[in-house]
Amino acid sequence: MASNPIVNMFKVRELRTRLFFTLLVLAVFRLGSVLTVPGIDANVLLTYFDDLAKQNKNSFASYMDFFVGGAFSNFSIFMLGVMPFISMQIIMQLAVIIFPGLKRVSQEDGGQRKIATWTKVGTIFVCLLQSYTVTVYAGSIPGCIVISNHLAFVMLTMLTVTTGSMITIWLGDQITARGIGNGVSMMIFAGIVARLPSAISELVQKVNSGEVQLIFVILVLIMFIAIIALVIFEESGQRKIPVHYAKRVVGRKMYGGQSTYIPFKVNPSNVIPLIFSSAILTLPLQLIQNVGQGQNAPRWISRMAVVLTPSGVWYNILLVVLIVFFAYFYTQVTLNPTEIAKNIRENGGSIPGVRTEKTEEYLTKILNRLVLPGALFLAFIAVIPTVIQNAFGFPQQISMLMGGTSLIIMVGVDLDTMSQIEALLKMHHQEGLTKKGKIRSRNL
């Protein structure tokens, strides 16, 4: 038992403290996910969402509910989770890339701290906007609101939901500082995993009733394991570009004369294109579902709701197109071949077999060859839930676990957490989690 990595994890005091602290914070987060917002009748909500599940309607609510572990259908104080913060981070990341002034601020001393502060301030406004649409959505459910004064209900709900989201972000920061793993990512991970028991229970019921064939379950399980292996393999893959630096004399010292390489990942943009694409398609769908539908709503709004259904064909076609577009856009902006080539030339470097003036063209060609397969792989992962749901008749909760953003997040958070645990074990002269190989962080 001495060489058991699980036992070693609890033998190291620092690691044991961090693990217990992380579990405690996640327990608080899960507790807040079942506390309904004041002014909402929880029994009416339960009946309403049960009817929607039986009729297989309002896939947007199911989609949102999945990433916050059921907090959305509970109309809980943590119903938005950390998603507003993620959205604001994406906006700020794009703003830093697009606006030179923000880029200069981010590169100054303390600039990253300013960007982080502005991101959290912007998150408050995003929470207020999304919490208002939540109040409109609650108003469309008969008997859901028990407060007679509508304005008081709107103000109370916006304040409660916004405060709950900011508390969730603070809890994530505490995990990052005093626990294990990236706190915000752990919150999303906990929400996804929390849906796993109910999803498995629903699948077992469908198998027992004959709605889903057992052979299909075994086939999809094998495919799920293979997809996880592909995601791990793809995330760790690199294309190394060799660079040789010539010797140069500065004063009495000689510099250079060494060879190194530029590591280009097989998927340089990671999961960013998938998150960007989902956010762009989810925002209009949220507005249509929460604000635009009703008896007097125009017909084109109803048609848009059908087109943007996450399980529909057109939604997934648009998702694939946007993923490919953002993969090229994000990679070209963050890994600018012109700047990389300029830095190589200024430091007296060169790529073997490539003329100096052709360095930028060579790097651009390499990146273009890497981006397309990586983007198509992300698109393949993104449409897997729809294929499983429509082809095999699987419940939406199970199909969403088999691919898309949820699968990449689960794999990434797991790799990141395992790498931190292994580093702490090695630091305290204990054996790592694996005897062979090396666990690489996904670096969310």
mmCIF file of N, CA and C in Angstrom, residues 6-26 174-181 420-421 424-425 428:
data_model
loop_
_atom_site.group_PDB
_atom_site.id
_atom_site.type_symbol
_atom_site.label_atom_id
_atom_site.label_comp_id
_atom_site.label_asym_id
_atom_site.label_seq_id
_atom_site.Cartn_x
_atom_site.Cartn_y
_atom_site.Cartn_z
ATOM 1 N N ILE A 6 -2.974 6.828 -4.418
ATOM 2 C CA ILE A 6 -4.094 7.397 -3.664
ATOM 3 C C ILE A 6 -3.709 7.571 -2.196
ATOM 4 N N VAL A 7 -3.024 6.554 -1.649
ATOM 5 C CA VAL A 7 -2.567 6.645 -0.262
ATOM 6 C C VAL A 7 -1.542 7.766 -0.110
ATOM 7 N N ASN A 8 -0.628 7.867 -1.074
ATOM 8 C CA ASN A 8 0.402 8.911 -1.023
ATOM 9 C C ASN A 8 -0.202 10.311 -1.055
ATOM 10 N N MET A 9 -1.310 10.469 -1.793
ATOM 11 C CA MET A 9 -1.958 11.779 -1.871
ATOM 12 C C MET A 9 -2.381 12.268 -0.492
ATOM 13 N N PHE A 10 -2.856 11.354 0.368
ATOM 14 C CA PHE A 10 -3.333 11.754 1.687
ATOM 15 C C PHE A 10 -2.236 11.691 2.750
ATOM 16 N N LYS A 11 -1.063 11.140 2.400
ATOM 17 C CA LYS A 11 0.068 11.143 3.323
ATOM 18 C C LYS A 11 0.764 12.496 3.337
ATOM 19 N N VAL A 12 0.755 13.191 2.204
ATOM 20 C CA VAL A 12 1.390 14.511 2.111
ATOM 21 C C VAL A 12 0.430 15.550 2.690
ATOM 22 N N ARG A 13 0.854 16.240 3.724
ATOM 23 C CA ARG A 13 -0.041 17.162 4.434
ATOM 24 C C ARG A 13 -0.531 18.296 3.537
ATOM 25 N N GLU A 14 0.377 18.920 2.795
ATOM 26 C CA GLU A 14 -0.015 20.039 1.948
ATOM 27 C C GLU A 14 -1.046 19.602 0.904
ATOM 28 N N LEU A 15 -0.796 18.469 0.254
ATOM 29 C CA LEU A 15 -1.715 17.981 -0.767
ATOM 30 C C LEU A 15 -3.053 17.590 -0.144
ATOM 31 N N ARG A 16 -3.010 16.948 1.038
ATOM 32 C CA ARG A 16 -4.248 16.552 1.717
ATOM 33 C C ARG A 16 -5.090 17.784 2.063
ATOM 34 N N THR A 17 -4.443 18.847 2.541
ATOM 35 C CA THR A 17 -5.161 20.075 2.886
ATOM 36 C C THR A 17 -5.800 20.703 1.659
ATOM 37 N N ARG A 18 -5.050 20.725 0.554
ATOM 38 C CA ARG A 18 -5.581 21.313 -0.679
ATOM 39 C C ARG A 18 -6.763 20.504 -1.223
ATOM 40 N N LEU A 19 -6.668 19.189 -1.149
ATOM 41 C CA LEU A 19 -7.760 18.350 -1.643
ATOM 42 C C LEU A 19 -9.033 18.558 -0.825
ATOM 43 N N PHE A 20 -8.915 18.564 0.500
ATOM 44 C CA PHE A 20 -10.085 18.748 1.353
ATOM 45 C C PHE A 20 -10.688 20.142 1.166
ATOM 46 N N PHE A 21 -9.822 21.144 1.000
ATOM 47 C CA PHE A 21 -10.330 22.497 0.776
ATOM 48 C C PHE A 21 -11.112 22.578 -0.534
ATOM 49 N N THR A 22 -10.584 21.957 -1.583
ATOM 50 C CA THR A 22 -11.275 21.950 -2.872
ATOM 51 C C THR A 22 -12.627 21.256 -2.776
ATOM 52 N N LEU A 23 -12.663 20.111 -2.100
ATOM 53 C CA LEU A 23 -13.926 19.381 -1.936
ATOM 54 C C LEU A 23 -14.929 20.199 -1.119
ATOM 55 N N LEU A 24 -14.457 20.926 -0.111
ATOM 56 C CA LEU A 24 -15.345 21.749 0.707
ATOM 57 C C LEU A 24 -15.967 22.879 -0.120
ATOM 58 N N VAL A 25 -15.153 23.548 -0.918
ATOM 59 C CA VAL A 25 -15.662 24.645 -1.754
ATOM 60 C C VAL A 25 -16.657 24.118 -2.788
ATOM 61 N N LEU A 26 -16.360 22.978 -3.390
ATOM 62 C CA LEU A 26 -17.279 22.394 -4.370
ATOM 63 C C LEU A 26 -18.597 21.988 -3.703
ATOM 64 N N GLN A 174 -10.600 31.063 -4.886
ATOM 65 C CA GLN A 174 -10.087 30.436 -3.666
ATOM 66 C C GLN A 174 -9.526 29.046 -3.959
ATOM 67 N N ILE A 175 -10.192 28.305 -4.855
ATOM 68 C CA ILE A 175 -9.663 26.991 -5.239
ATOM 69 C C ILE A 175 -8.324 27.140 -5.934
ATOM 70 N N THR A 176 -8.212 28.126 -6.825
ATOM 71 C CA THR A 176 -6.950 28.339 -7.542
ATOM 72 C C THR A 176 -5.823 28.677 -6.569
ATOM 73 N N ALA A 177 -6.123 29.491 -5.553
ATOM 74 C CA ALA A 177 -5.082 29.938 -4.622
ATOM 75 C C ALA A 177 -4.761 28.908 -3.545
ATOM 76 N N ARG A 178 -5.770 28.207 -3.035
ATOM 77 C CA ARG A 178 -5.561 27.359 -1.860
ATOM 78 C C ARG A 178 -5.936 25.900 -2.087
ATOM 79 N N GLY A 179 -6.434 25.565 -3.271
ATOM 80 C CA GLY A 179 -6.848 24.198 -3.542
ATOM 81 C C GLY A 179 -6.055 23.559 -4.664
ATOM 82 N N ILE A 180 -6.712 22.668 -5.396
ATOM 83 C CA ILE A 180 -6.090 21.943 -6.496
ATOM 84 C C ILE A 180 -6.820 22.292 -7.789
ATOM 85 N N GLY A 181 -6.053 22.604 -8.827
ATOM 86 C CA GLY A 181 -6.627 22.850 -10.136
ATOM 87 C C GLY A 181 -7.009 24.303 -10.346
ATOM 88 N N GLN A 420 -0.986 18.834 -11.452
ATOM 89 C CA GLN A 420 -0.674 19.543 -10.218
ATOM 90 C C GLN A 420 -0.464 18.571 -9.055
ATOM 91 N N ILE A 421 -1.316 17.540 -8.988
ATOM 92 C CA ILE A 421 -1.147 16.536 -7.926
ATOM 93 C C ILE A 421 0.185 15.820 -8.072
ATOM 94 N N LEU A 424 3.063 18.042 -6.891
ATOM 95 C CA LEU A 424 3.163 18.119 -5.429
ATOM 96 C C LEU A 424 3.709 16.825 -4.836
ATOM 97 N N LEU A 425 3.310 15.682 -5.406
ATOM 98 C CA LEU A 425 3.840 14.402 -4.927
ATOM 99 C C LEU A 425 5.341 14.308 -5.153
ATOM 100 N N HIS A 428 7.417 16.388 -2.769
ATOM 101 C CA HIS A 428 7.559 15.798 -1.436
ATOM 102 C C HIS A 428 8.166 14.395 -1.495
#
